[in-house]
Amino acid sequence: MFTLPDFPWDRLAPYKERALAHPGGIADLSVGTPVDPTPEPIRAALAGAADAPGYPQTYGTPRLREAAAGWLRRRAGVPGADPDAVLPVIGTKELVAWLPTLLGAGPGDRVVFPELAYPTYDVGARLAGATPVAADGLLSLGPVRPKIVWVNSPSNPTGKVLPAEHLRKVVAWARGRGAIVVSDECYLEFGWEDASPPVSILHPDVCDGSHEGLLAVNSLSKRSNMAGYRAGFVTGDLALVKRLLEVRKHAGMIVPGPVQAAMAVAFDDDAHVDEQRERYARRRAALRTAFEKHGFRIDHSEASLYLWATRDEPCWDTVAHLASLGILVGPGEFYGPAGARHIRIAFTATDERVAAAVERL
């Protein structure tokens, strides 16, 4: 029987209450939940497909799969991206949690993920009955032959970007051991520094044009303000995608038809993403300046929707201090012991709430 950790966000509740009591209300920078409107053409596509009496396709419509493949070619630099290797998923958290199970991991198998990481990588290994292993240096694993190696660049929570050369070494290491590399790339379009552009695991500079043993996970939640739609996809090694498709058919893991229609429109359009990037860039700049003036050091944070910040004190002391100002942030400890002296600051709040936080700092 697997055991799961306590849901970490429950521990933040008393600090949220303190922040809510601030006379100016809470400025919630703790969760990376989009707050800006879903673009109108996407909503129109959803409404236009609302008459959906039949079952949708687990594999996704050809229209959706081609739109996703086109986005990979256009925005992620993946030439020849194959629509047959695109499989829509019901939000990528679902996929992250169940992927080890869907890929046949179980007792005796190891699932490796970064030391500072989205907690669901660990949860997914436990759900499968596999052994979760947090490790940044693959060489430190010794002769271990893991079933799955997760990479996450840009990183949640740190915003760190892994350069192509680093990813190449991960791919070579994993291929030499028969491991599957799964890259969580939901922040791929949110790089902020020209010197550190995010790169997909499927980019030729990383994989030499072969997707064998590789899967990339992409989401519309952040780029298109579609978190409420539960819409993403997995792609890469065609044989692995077909394995996932067969299991998902049996399990009824199907993206609703109207959502598939909206996804196709979202992946076809880049303009709304560029507009959203500009909003986040403004919020990021304002918050970074304010926190640095307040005595924080910002580490990494070259991409994603977060600032990884510290005052060189236990993270819960920092959380308490900011809650007294009506600002709620995420404790770094939620993402692993290595985050015990950092906080994660999301810049997904509204312009008005970001301005309130800046003023209080």
Coordinates of C-alpha atoms in Angstrom, one line a residue, residues 54-306:
G54 CA -21.1 11.7 -28.5
Y55 CA -17.9 10.5 -26.8
P56 CA -14.7 12.4 -27.6
Q57 CA -11.6 10.8 -28.9
T58 CA -9.0 9.7 -26.4
Y59 CA -6.3 10.3 -29.0
G60 CA -7.6 13.8 -29.7
T61 CA -9.0 15.2 -32.9
P62 CA -6.6 15.4 -35.9
R63 CA -7.2 19.2 -35.8
L64 CA -6.0 19.4 -32.2
R65 CA -3.0 17.1 -32.7
E66 CA -1.9 19.1 -35.8
A67 CA -2.2 22.4 -33.9
A68 CA -0.1 21.1 -31.1
A69 CA 2.5 19.7 -33.5
G70 CA 2.5 23.1 -35.3
W71 CA 3.2 24.9 -32.0
L72 CA 6.1 22.5 -31.3
R73 CA 7.6 23.3 -34.6
R74 CA 7.0 27.0 -34.4
R75 CA 7.7 27.9 -30.8
A76 CA 9.7 25.0 -29.4
G77 CA 12.1 24.5 -32.3
V78 CA 11.1 20.8 -32.8
P79 CA 11.3 20.3 -36.6
G80 CA 9.1 17.5 -38.0
A81 CA 7.0 17.3 -34.8
D82 CA 4.6 14.4 -35.5
P83 CA 0.9 15.0 -34.8
D84 CA 0.6 11.2 -34.4
A85 CA 2.9 11.5 -31.3
V86 CA 0.6 14.1 -29.6
L87 CA -1.7 12.8 -26.9
P88 CA -4.0 15.3 -25.1
V89 CA -4.3 15.0 -21.3
I90 CA -6.8 16.2 -18.7
G91 CA -4.4 18.9 -17.3
T92 CA -0.8 18.0 -16.9
K93 CA -1.0 17.5 -13.1
E94 CA -3.1 14.4 -13.8
L95 CA -0.5 13.1 -16.1
V96 CA 2.4 13.8 -13.8
A97 CA 0.6 12.0 -11.0
W98 CA -0.3 8.9 -13.0
L99 CA 2.5 8.7 -15.6
P100 CA 4.7 6.2 -13.6
T101 CA 1.7 4.0 -13.2
L102 CA 0.7 4.3 -16.9
L103 CA 4.3 3.5 -17.9
G104 CA 4.3 0.3 -15.8
A105 CA 6.5 1.5 -12.9
G106 CA 6.0 -0.4 -9.7
P107 CA 7.7 -1.9 -6.6
G108 CA 11.5 -2.1 -7.1
D109 CA 11.5 0.7 -9.8
R110 CA 13.0 4.1 -9.1
V111 CA 11.6 7.4 -10.3
V112 CA 14.2 10.3 -10.2
F113 CA 13.3 13.9 -10.0
P114 CA 15.1 17.2 -9.0
E115 CA 15.9 17.9 -5.3
L116 CA 13.8 21.1 -5.5
A117 CA 10.7 20.0 -7.4
Y118 CA 6.9 20.1 -7.9
P119 CA 5.7 17.7 -5.2
T120 CA 3.5 15.7 -7.6
Y121 CA 6.6 14.0 -9.1
D122 CA 7.1 12.3 -5.7
V123 CA 3.4 11.6 -5.4
G124 CA 3.3 9.9 -8.8
A125 CA 6.1 7.5 -7.9
R126 CA 4.3 6.6 -4.6
L127 CA 1.0 6.0 -6.4
A128 CA 2.8 3.5 -8.6
G129 CA 4.4 1.8 -5.7
A130 CA 7.8 2.8 -7.0
T131 CA 10.6 4.4 -5.0
P132 CA 10.9 8.2 -5.3
V133 CA 14.5 9.5 -5.6
A134 CA 15.3 13.2 -5.3
A135 CA 18.7 13.9 -7.0
D136 CA 20.2 16.7 -9.0
G137 CA 23.5 14.9 -9.9
L138 CA 22.8 11.7 -11.8
L139 CA 26.3 10.5 -11.2
S140 CA 25.5 10.4 -7.5
L141 CA 23.0 7.6 -8.2
G142 CA 25.8 5.2 -9.0
P143 CA 24.9 2.1 -10.8
V144 CA 21.1 2.6 -10.3
R145 CA 19.0 2.1 -13.4
P146 CA 15.9 4.1 -12.9
K147 CA 12.6 3.5 -14.7
I148 CA 11.9 7.3 -15.2
V149 CA 14.0 10.5 -14.9
W150 CA 12.0 13.7 -14.6
V151 CA 13.5 17.0 -15.6
N152 CA 11.7 20.4 -15.2
S153 CA 13.1 23.3 -17.1
P154 CA 12.2 26.1 -16.5
S155 CA 11.9 24.9 -13.0
N156 CA 9.0 25.2 -10.5
P157 CA 9.9 26.5 -8.0
T158 CA 13.3 28.1 -8.8
G159 CA 12.8 29.4 -12.3
K160 CA 16.1 27.8 -13.2
V161 CA 16.8 26.9 -16.9
L162 CA 18.8 23.9 -17.8
P163 CA 21.0 24.6 -20.9
A164 CA 20.9 22.3 -23.9
E165 CA 24.3 20.8 -23.0
H166 CA 23.1 19.8 -19.5
L167 CA 19.9 18.2 -21.0
R168 CA 22.0 16.4 -23.6
K169 CA 24.0 14.7 -20.8
V170 CA 20.8 13.7 -19.0
V171 CA 19.4 12.1 -22.2
A172 CA 22.7 10.3 -22.9
W173 CA 22.9 9.0 -19.3
A174 CA 19.3 7.8 -19.3
R175 CA 19.5 6.1 -22.7
G176 CA 22.6 4.3 -21.6
R177 CA 20.5 2.8 -18.7
G178 CA 17.3 2.2 -20.5
A179 CA 15.5 4.9 -18.6
I180 CA 12.7 7.1 -19.9
V181 CA 13.3 10.9 -19.6
V182 CA 10.1 12.9 -19.0
S183 CA 10.5 16.7 -19.4
D184 CA 7.9 18.9 -17.7
E185 CA 7.9 22.0 -20.0
C186 CA 4.8 23.9 -19.0
Y187 CA 6.8 27.2 -18.5
L188 CA 8.7 26.8 -21.8
E189 CA 7.4 30.1 -23.3
F190 CA 8.2 32.1 -20.2
G191 CA 12.0 32.7 -20.3
W192 CA 13.0 36.2 -19.2
E193 CA 16.7 36.4 -19.9
D194 CA 18.2 36.2 -23.4
A195 CA 21.3 34.5 -22.0
S196 CA 19.3 31.6 -20.7
P197 CA 16.6 30.6 -23.2
P198 CA 14.5 27.6 -22.2
V199 CA 14.9 24.6 -24.5
S200 CA 12.7 21.5 -25.0
I201 CA 14.0 18.0 -24.5
L202 CA 12.9 17.3 -28.0
H203 CA 15.0 20.1 -29.6
P204 CA 17.7 18.7 -31.9
D205 CA 20.5 20.3 -29.9
V206 CA 19.4 18.1 -27.0
C207 CA 18.3 14.8 -28.6
D208 CA 20.1 14.8 -31.9
G209 CA 16.8 14.6 -33.7
S210 CA 15.7 11.3 -32.1
H211 CA 12.8 11.2 -29.6
E212 CA 13.5 7.6 -28.5
G213 CA 13.0 7.2 -24.8
L214 CA 11.8 10.9 -24.4
L215 CA 8.5 12.4 -23.4
A216 CA 7.7 16.1 -23.1
V217 CA 4.7 17.4 -21.2
N218 CA 3.1 20.7 -22.1
S219 CA 0.2 22.7 -20.7
L220 CA -2.2 25.4 -21.7
S221 CA -2.9 26.5 -18.1
K222 CA -0.2 29.1 -18.0
R223 CA 0.4 30.2 -21.6
S224 CA -3.3 30.6 -22.4
N225 CA -5.0 31.2 -19.0
M226 CA -6.8 27.9 -19.3
A227 CA -6.1 26.3 -15.9
G228 CA -9.8 25.8 -15.5
Y229 CA -10.1 23.9 -18.8
R230 CA -7.7 21.1 -17.7
A231 CA -5.9 21.0 -21.0
G232 CA -2.4 19.8 -21.9
F233 CA -0.6 17.1 -23.9
V234 CA 2.3 14.7 -23.9
T235 CA 4.5 14.0 -26.9
G236 CA 7.8 12.5 -27.9
D237 CA 8.6 8.9 -28.5
L238 CA 5.8 7.6 -30.7
A239 CA 6.0 4.1 -29.2
L240 CA 5.6 5.4 -25.7
V241 CA 2.8 7.7 -26.7
K242 CA 0.9 4.8 -28.3
R243 CA 1.4 2.8 -25.0
L244 CA -0.1 5.6 -23.0
L245 CA -2.9 5.9 -25.5
E246 CA -3.9 2.3 -25.1
V247 CA -4.0 2.4 -21.3
R248 CA -5.9 5.7 -21.3
K249 CA -8.5 4.3 -23.7
H250 CA -9.2 1.5 -21.2
A251 CA -9.2 3.9 -18.2
G252 CA -11.5 6.5 -19.9
M253 CA -8.9 9.3 -19.4
I254 CA -10.4 11.6 -22.2
V255 CA -10.2 15.3 -22.7
P256 CA -13.8 16.6 -23.3
G257 CA -14.6 17.4 -26.9
P258 CA -15.4 21.1 -26.4
V259 CA -12.0 21.5 -24.5
Q260 CA -10.2 19.8 -27.4
A261 CA -11.8 22.4 -29.8
A262 CA -10.6 25.2 -27.5
M263 CA -7.1 23.7 -27.3
A264 CA -6.7 23.7 -31.1
V265 CA -7.5 27.4 -31.3
A266 CA -5.1 28.2 -28.4
F267 CA -2.2 26.3 -30.0
D268 CA -2.7 28.0 -33.3
D269 CA -2.4 31.5 -31.9
D270 CA 0.8 33.0 -30.6
A271 CA -0.4 36.6 -30.2
H272 CA -2.3 36.1 -27.0
V273 CA 0.7 34.4 -25.4
D274 CA 2.9 37.3 -26.3
E275 CA 0.4 39.7 -24.7
Q276 CA 0.3 37.6 -21.6
R277 CA 4.1 37.5 -21.5
E278 CA 4.1 41.3 -21.4
R279 CA 1.7 41.3 -18.4
Y280 CA 3.9 38.9 -16.5
A281 CA 7.1 40.7 -17.4
R282 CA 5.7 43.9 -15.9
R283 CA 4.6 42.2 -12.7
R284 CA 7.9 40.3 -12.4
A285 CA 9.9 43.5 -12.8
A286 CA 7.8 45.4 -10.2
L287 CA 7.9 42.5 -7.6
R288 CA 11.6 41.8 -8.1
T289 CA 12.6 45.4 -7.5
A290 CA 10.3 45.6 -4.4
F291 CA 11.5 42.4 -2.8
E292 CA 15.2 43.3 -3.4
K293 CA 14.7 46.7 -1.8
H294 CA 13.1 45.0 1.1
G295 CA 16.2 42.9 1.7
F296 CA 15.7 39.8 -0.3
R297 CA 18.1 38.1 -2.6
I298 CA 16.6 36.6 -5.8
D299 CA 18.3 33.3 -6.9
H300 CA 17.8 31.7 -10.3
S301 CA 14.4 33.0 -11.5
E302 CA 15.5 33.4 -15.1
A303 CA 12.3 31.9 -16.3
S304 CA 8.9 30.5 -15.2
L305 CA 6.2 32.5 -13.3
Y306 CA 8.0 32.7 -10.0

